[in-house]
XYZ file of C-alpha atoms in Angstrom:
397
model
C 0.016 -0.002 0.016
C 1.422 3.362 -0.963
C 1.803 6.273 1.477
C -1.062 8.097 -0.192
C -3.361 5.124 0.282
C -2.414 4.828 3.954
C -3.084 8.507 4.599
C -6.517 8.215 2.980
C -7.419 5.308 5.180
C -6.366 7.243 8.340
C -8.595 10.151 7.338
C -11.565 7.821 6.896
C -10.836 6.139 10.268
C -10.602 9.468 12.174
C -13.510 10.749 10.266
C -15.728 7.955 11.515
C -14.815 8.757 15.145
C -15.484 12.395 14.586
C -18.836 11.666 13.164
C -19.672 9.468 16.108
C -18.659 12.112 18.722
C -20.657 14.938 17.006
C -24.145 13.334 17.386
C -23.290 12.741 21.052
C -22.616 16.460 21.524
C -25.889 17.302 19.758
C -27.749 14.821 22.018
C -26.265 16.282 25.118
C -27.221 19.731 24.089
C -30.751 18.632 23.211
C -31.183 16.929 26.623
C -30.000 19.997 28.410
C -32.432 22.196 26.429
C -35.380 19.904 27.118
C -34.591 19.812 30.745
C -34.532 23.550 31.008
C -37.829 23.845 29.189
C -39.481 21.291 31.464
C -38.160 23.080 34.599
C -39.569 26.412 33.457
C -43.009 24.708 32.830
C -42.851 23.179 36.406
C -41.976 26.511 37.994
C -45.002 28.140 36.313
C -47.308 25.349 37.464
C -46.057 25.511 41.055
C -46.860 29.102 41.033
C -50.365 28.626 39.847
C -53.474 29.103 42.139
C -54.411 25.399 42.326
C -51.354 24.505 44.311
C -51.352 21.204 42.430
C -48.564 20.079 39.961
C -50.767 19.579 36.888
C -49.468 20.603 33.428
C -51.248 23.581 31.950
C -51.102 21.924 28.577
C -50.085 18.515 27.462
C -49.737 17.136 24.044
C -51.529 13.903 23.146
C -51.048 13.808 19.532
C -53.432 16.189 17.799
C -55.646 16.759 20.953
C -54.883 19.369 23.472
C -55.914 19.131 27.186
C -56.322 22.055 29.543
C -57.478 21.277 33.134
C -60.493 23.424 34.333
C -59.420 24.081 37.940
C -62.625 25.991 38.749
C -64.739 22.976 37.640
C -62.553 20.537 39.549
C -63.172 22.609 42.758
C -66.916 22.731 42.216
C -67.054 18.982 41.622
C -65.105 18.379 44.931
C -67.399 20.725 46.923
C -70.497 18.978 45.456
C -69.180 15.554 46.370
C -68.380 16.612 49.925
C -71.817 18.150 50.393
C -73.499 15.076 48.983
C -71.562 12.885 51.437
C -72.457 15.038 54.454
C -76.226 14.993 53.453
C -76.185 11.190 53.069
C -74.564 10.751 56.472
C -77.283 12.965 58.025
C -80.061 11.083 56.268
C -78.729 7.697 57.417
C -78.405 8.859 61.004
C -81.894 10.381 61.094
C -83.373 7.253 59.503
C -81.609 5.056 62.000
C -82.917 7.085 64.972
C -86.418 7.140 63.694
C -86.366 3.345 62.906
C -85.122 2.530 66.445
C -87.775 4.749 68.106
C -90.574 3.225 65.967
C -89.501 -0.288 66.769
C -89.370 0.369 70.477
C -92.795 1.844 70.601
C -94.318 -0.826 68.534
C -92.567 -3.618 70.422
C -95.271 -3.941 73.071
C -98.042 -3.989 70.534
C -96.427 -6.602 68.313
C -95.676 -8.867 71.284
C -99.360 -8.644 72.399
C -100.443 -9.403 68.919
C -98.386 -12.623 68.918
C -100.309 -13.888 71.974
C -103.552 -13.851 70.017
C -103.062 -17.625 69.532
C -103.661 -18.029 73.244
C -106.903 -15.977 73.085
C -106.212 -14.414 76.532
C -103.304 -12.845 78.339
C -102.429 -13.902 81.924
C -101.191 -11.441 84.460
C -97.724 -13.014 84.417
C -97.584 -12.818 80.647
C -98.762 -9.185 80.717
C -96.040 -8.306 83.175
C -93.501 -9.713 80.725
C -95.022 -7.887 77.786
C -95.409 -4.541 79.569
C -91.755 -4.360 80.239
C -90.954 -3.281 76.652
C -93.476 -0.328 76.905
C -92.279 0.673 80.397
C -88.696 1.135 79.097
C -89.968 3.438 76.269
C -92.034 5.552 78.765
C -89.115 5.855 81.280
C -86.755 6.999 78.459
C -89.253 9.736 77.613
C -89.242 11.089 81.241
C -92.553 9.631 82.234
C -92.626 9.181 85.997
C -93.041 5.816 87.781
C -96.459 6.896 89.099
C -97.802 7.626 85.613
C -96.354 4.368 84.352
C -98.156 2.490 87.106
C -101.372 4.212 86.218
C -100.985 3.212 82.629
C -100.190 -0.335 83.631
C -103.255 -0.612 85.855
C -105.588 0.665 83.065
C -104.027 -1.696 80.505
C -104.318 -4.619 82.972
C -108.074 -3.897 83.377
C -108.600 -3.956 79.687
C -106.469 -6.979 78.700
C -105.692 -9.438 81.461
C -107.797 -12.599 81.532
C -110.193 -11.130 78.889
C -110.887 -12.271 75.273
C -108.545 -10.433 72.973
C -110.206 -8.702 70.080
C -108.964 -9.060 66.533
C -107.843 -5.380 66.510
C -105.918 -5.726 69.781
C -103.341 -3.089 68.835
C -106.100 -0.423 68.321
C -107.580 -1.385 71.688
C -104.245 -0.890 73.489
C -103.598 2.477 71.738
C -107.116 3.647 72.571
C -106.617 2.726 76.225
C -103.196 4.445 76.486
C -104.544 7.660 74.823
C -107.503 7.698 77.145
C -105.322 7.224 80.216
C -102.926 10.005 79.201
C -105.765 12.426 78.229
C -107.338 11.894 81.663
C -104.045 12.806 83.359
C -103.928 16.023 81.436
C -107.606 16.876 81.630
C -107.403 19.337 84.534
C -109.575 22.308 84.228
C -107.631 25.122 82.630
C -106.961 28.343 84.512
C -107.654 31.414 82.431
C -105.332 34.022 83.936
C -106.829 36.860 81.809
C -110.327 36.137 82.988
C -109.348 35.804 86.654
C -107.504 39.148 86.589
C -110.421 40.946 84.955
C -113.015 39.428 87.288
C -111.019 40.354 90.356
C -110.543 43.842 89.075
C -114.201 44.391 88.171
C -115.767 42.671 91.252
C -113.262 43.351 94.090
C -111.364 46.288 92.736
C -108.186 44.448 93.612
C -105.183 43.121 91.664
C -104.720 39.441 90.811
C -101.689 38.325 92.840
C -99.483 35.501 91.509
C -96.430 34.147 93.244
C -93.864 31.981 91.419
C -91.606 29.308 92.873
C -88.750 27.136 91.659
C -84.988 26.606 91.943
C -82.251 28.752 90.649
C -81.618 28.542 86.903
C -85.100 27.220 86.029
C -86.049 30.323 84.012
C -88.390 31.751 86.653
C -87.480 35.446 86.142
C -87.564 35.179 82.397
C -91.008 33.411 82.511
C -92.322 36.229 84.774
C -91.188 38.745 82.122
C -92.889 36.732 79.369
C -96.100 36.650 81.474
C -95.900 40.357 81.920
C -95.782 40.814 78.213
C -98.749 38.370 77.845
C -100.912 40.540 80.179
C -99.856 43.702 78.500
C -100.779 42.406 75.105
C -104.207 41.650 76.465
C -104.800 45.146 77.934
C -103.830 44.474 81.655
C -101.347 46.474 83.705
C -98.647 44.755 85.825
C -96.337 45.518 88.741
C -93.413 43.274 89.556
C -92.182 42.388 93.050
C -88.505 41.709 93.447
C -88.699 39.254 96.346
C -85.315 37.537 95.691
C -83.460 39.654 98.105
C -80.672 37.116 98.649
C -79.071 37.882 95.216
C -78.371 41.424 94.078
C -78.023 40.110 90.560
C -81.628 38.729 90.685
C -82.980 42.156 91.490
C -80.892 43.679 88.596
C -82.105 41.028 86.197
C -85.794 41.654 87.021
C -85.247 45.450 86.851
C -83.812 45.060 83.278
C -86.974 43.249 82.203
C -89.150 45.882 83.948
C -87.378 48.682 82.019
C -87.707 46.920 78.705
C -91.415 46.250 79.299
C -92.022 49.640 80.739
C -93.613 48.375 83.985
C -93.087 49.346 87.670
C -90.917 47.121 89.882
C -91.004 47.323 93.692
C -87.633 46.454 95.317
C -85.888 46.831 98.720
C -82.273 46.666 99.629
C -80.267 43.520 99.430
C -80.960 41.101 102.206
C -84.390 42.723 103.020
C -87.406 40.838 104.177
C -88.956 39.264 101.004
C -92.460 39.211 102.508
C -92.194 43.057 103.080
C -91.391 43.544 99.374
C -94.380 41.487 98.362
C -96.644 43.449 100.763
C -95.463 46.758 99.447
C -96.023 45.567 95.803
C -99.649 44.661 96.541
C -100.291 47.994 98.275
C -98.814 49.912 95.309
C -101.048 47.895 92.934
C -104.155 48.637 94.956
C -103.381 52.392 95.256
C -102.530 52.792 91.564
C -105.167 50.430 90.310
C -102.770 48.035 88.680
C -104.402 44.808 87.503
C -101.804 42.111 88.288
C -98.988 41.686 90.754
C -96.244 39.200 89.779
C -93.984 38.029 92.610
C -90.518 36.796 91.871
C -89.272 34.691 94.778
C -85.699 33.564 95.461
C -84.667 30.340 93.657
C -83.975 27.637 96.145
C -83.564 23.938 96.503
C -86.641 22.198 98.042
C -84.255 20.713 100.682
C -83.318 24.173 102.148
C -85.655 24.446 105.208
C -84.906 28.026 106.071
C -85.454 29.375 102.661
C -88.615 27.383 102.164
C -89.951 28.828 105.393
C -89.600 32.273 103.816
C -91.995 31.171 101.004
C -94.524 30.224 103.652
C -94.236 33.836 105.172
C -94.801 35.458 101.754
C -97.898 33.399 101.344
C -99.230 34.250 104.764
C -98.711 37.982 104.341
C -100.016 38.622 100.769
C -102.248 35.567 100.271
C -101.636 35.111 96.561
C -104.533 34.078 94.399
C -102.289 31.690 92.474
C -99.101 29.828 93.295
C -97.259 28.611 90.198
C -94.276 26.235 89.973
C -91.686 26.897 87.274
C -89.240 24.153 86.163
C -87.156 23.156 83.196
C -88.912 20.322 81.256
C -85.543 18.952 79.958
C -84.334 18.050 83.503
C -86.890 15.230 83.533
C -87.153 13.382 86.786
C -85.352 16.213 88.648
C -88.102 18.678 87.598
C -90.766 16.168 88.614
C -89.200 15.812 92.138
C -88.933 19.527 92.511
C -92.621 19.973 91.689
C -93.555 17.303 94.133
C -91.632 18.921 97.021
C -92.808 22.456 96.348
C -96.361 21.215 96.084
C -96.118 19.481 99.452
C -94.923 22.689 101.037
C -97.247 25.422 99.498
C -99.761 23.525 97.310
C -99.302 24.813 93.873
C -102.138 25.823 91.573
C -100.349 25.149 88.325
C -97.054 24.998 86.576
C -95.090 26.689 83.788
C -92.358 24.586 82.101
C -89.447 26.194 80.443
C -87.199 25.089 77.503
C -90.064 23.076 76.057
C -88.726 23.852 72.561
C -85.706 21.694 73.120
C -87.520 18.895 74.978
C -88.078 16.166 72.447
C -89.316 13.611 75.002
C -92.581 15.215 76.273
C -92.861 13.123 79.445
C -92.232 15.830 82.023
C -95.518 17.838 81.525
C -97.428 14.627 81.794
C -95.629 13.563 84.978
C -95.747 16.964 86.614
C -99.498 17.331 85.968
C -100.058 13.900 87.460
C -97.776 14.548 90.475
C -99.222 17.871 91.555
C -102.770 17.138 90.234
C -102.780 20.613 88.794
C -102.762 21.923 85.215
C -99.728 22.934 83.142
C -100.508 26.625 82.152
C -97.803 27.624 79.772
C -94.679 26.327 77.994
C -91.521 28.438 77.400
C -90.438 27.937 73.860
C -87.685 30.467 73.263
C -85.810 33.555 74.584
C -88.138 36.266 73.278
C -90.972 37.772 75.358
C -93.464 36.447 72.835
C -92.071 32.794 73.280
C -94.712 31.645 75.774
C -97.344 29.138 74.543
C -100.596 28.135 76.261
C -100.344 24.483 77.129
C -101.814 22.054 74.488
C -102.384 18.522 75.819
C -102.739 17.195 72.243
C -99.245 18.292 71.408
C -97.775 16.405 74.359
C -99.687 13.288 73.351
C -98.354 13.620 69.774
C -94.672 13.808 71.058
C -95.304 10.532 72.973
C -96.651 9.019 69.789
C -100.425 8.951 70.515
């Protein structure tokens, strides 16, 4: 091989290597450029409002995709709202089903005994247990439950069972409960007008109950009730043990634009009541409402003060005020106050949040006196005349 041929072969050989190296440099440059471009896109996406690393545009052949972040947000919110509503619906349905099954348990068990044609006393005791639990859970007192039990026994035990035994049981229960609530209603407006017109004297009403039962607020609501019906009112601040109690009643008096009689802190409560009555007689005021100190029925000294107020002013009506949502505690308070001063009726507060309904029934049966009003809110107008049918409806009758 000549020198020229060898030189040519070397050029070709080195030229091959050079060609191989050049594409490698190009590839490296392209990779670097692509990486830079991608990083710029990622930086822009991270700065976007969505906060999510989603490409703004992405090539899938001929089609272009641009995510609608506003729509995605709306879909998520709709899904969350739907899940919450479903959860509430399931919970409500479960509670309703449970209550219905419990109330119907007694009826269905009695129906199953139709094959025996009669129910023995022992069998009745076993069956009644189911209904008794439901009544207790609804704040129905033991005395009322015993009354219901006796009436049902009389109708069912050792007697031929009718085909429509469930209707018979419901009819007996409804009759018993209506009888418990059938006390003659006291018309406060009529009593106030009659005493004013015939005796030229005010109607005197004293209120009793423990601290925190809503007594003062109920008195303010009654004041508004009398005013709306054309009767004048004076308030007696006989809770002299708490300065805050006098201030609270005075605030109501100012808002309602009525006179309030008060003495100094620690004064004789009976003297305040006496002065209030004298003011009403002198100024021809139609109604005197006496706010007494809230106290536990177990406090002998404070309960003696109530007796003194009653001896001094001889109120026409003595009304117990208690919270219906406290259930058996409210029933026991009514019993003790009634034993001491013999109540003429009751007002139950917070009835709007009492879903059970057993307290009015039990208190009426315990003191053998009517429920006059139910407190159903915080406004002065939120005082409803008692409706026995509403209580029966809450109990499922």
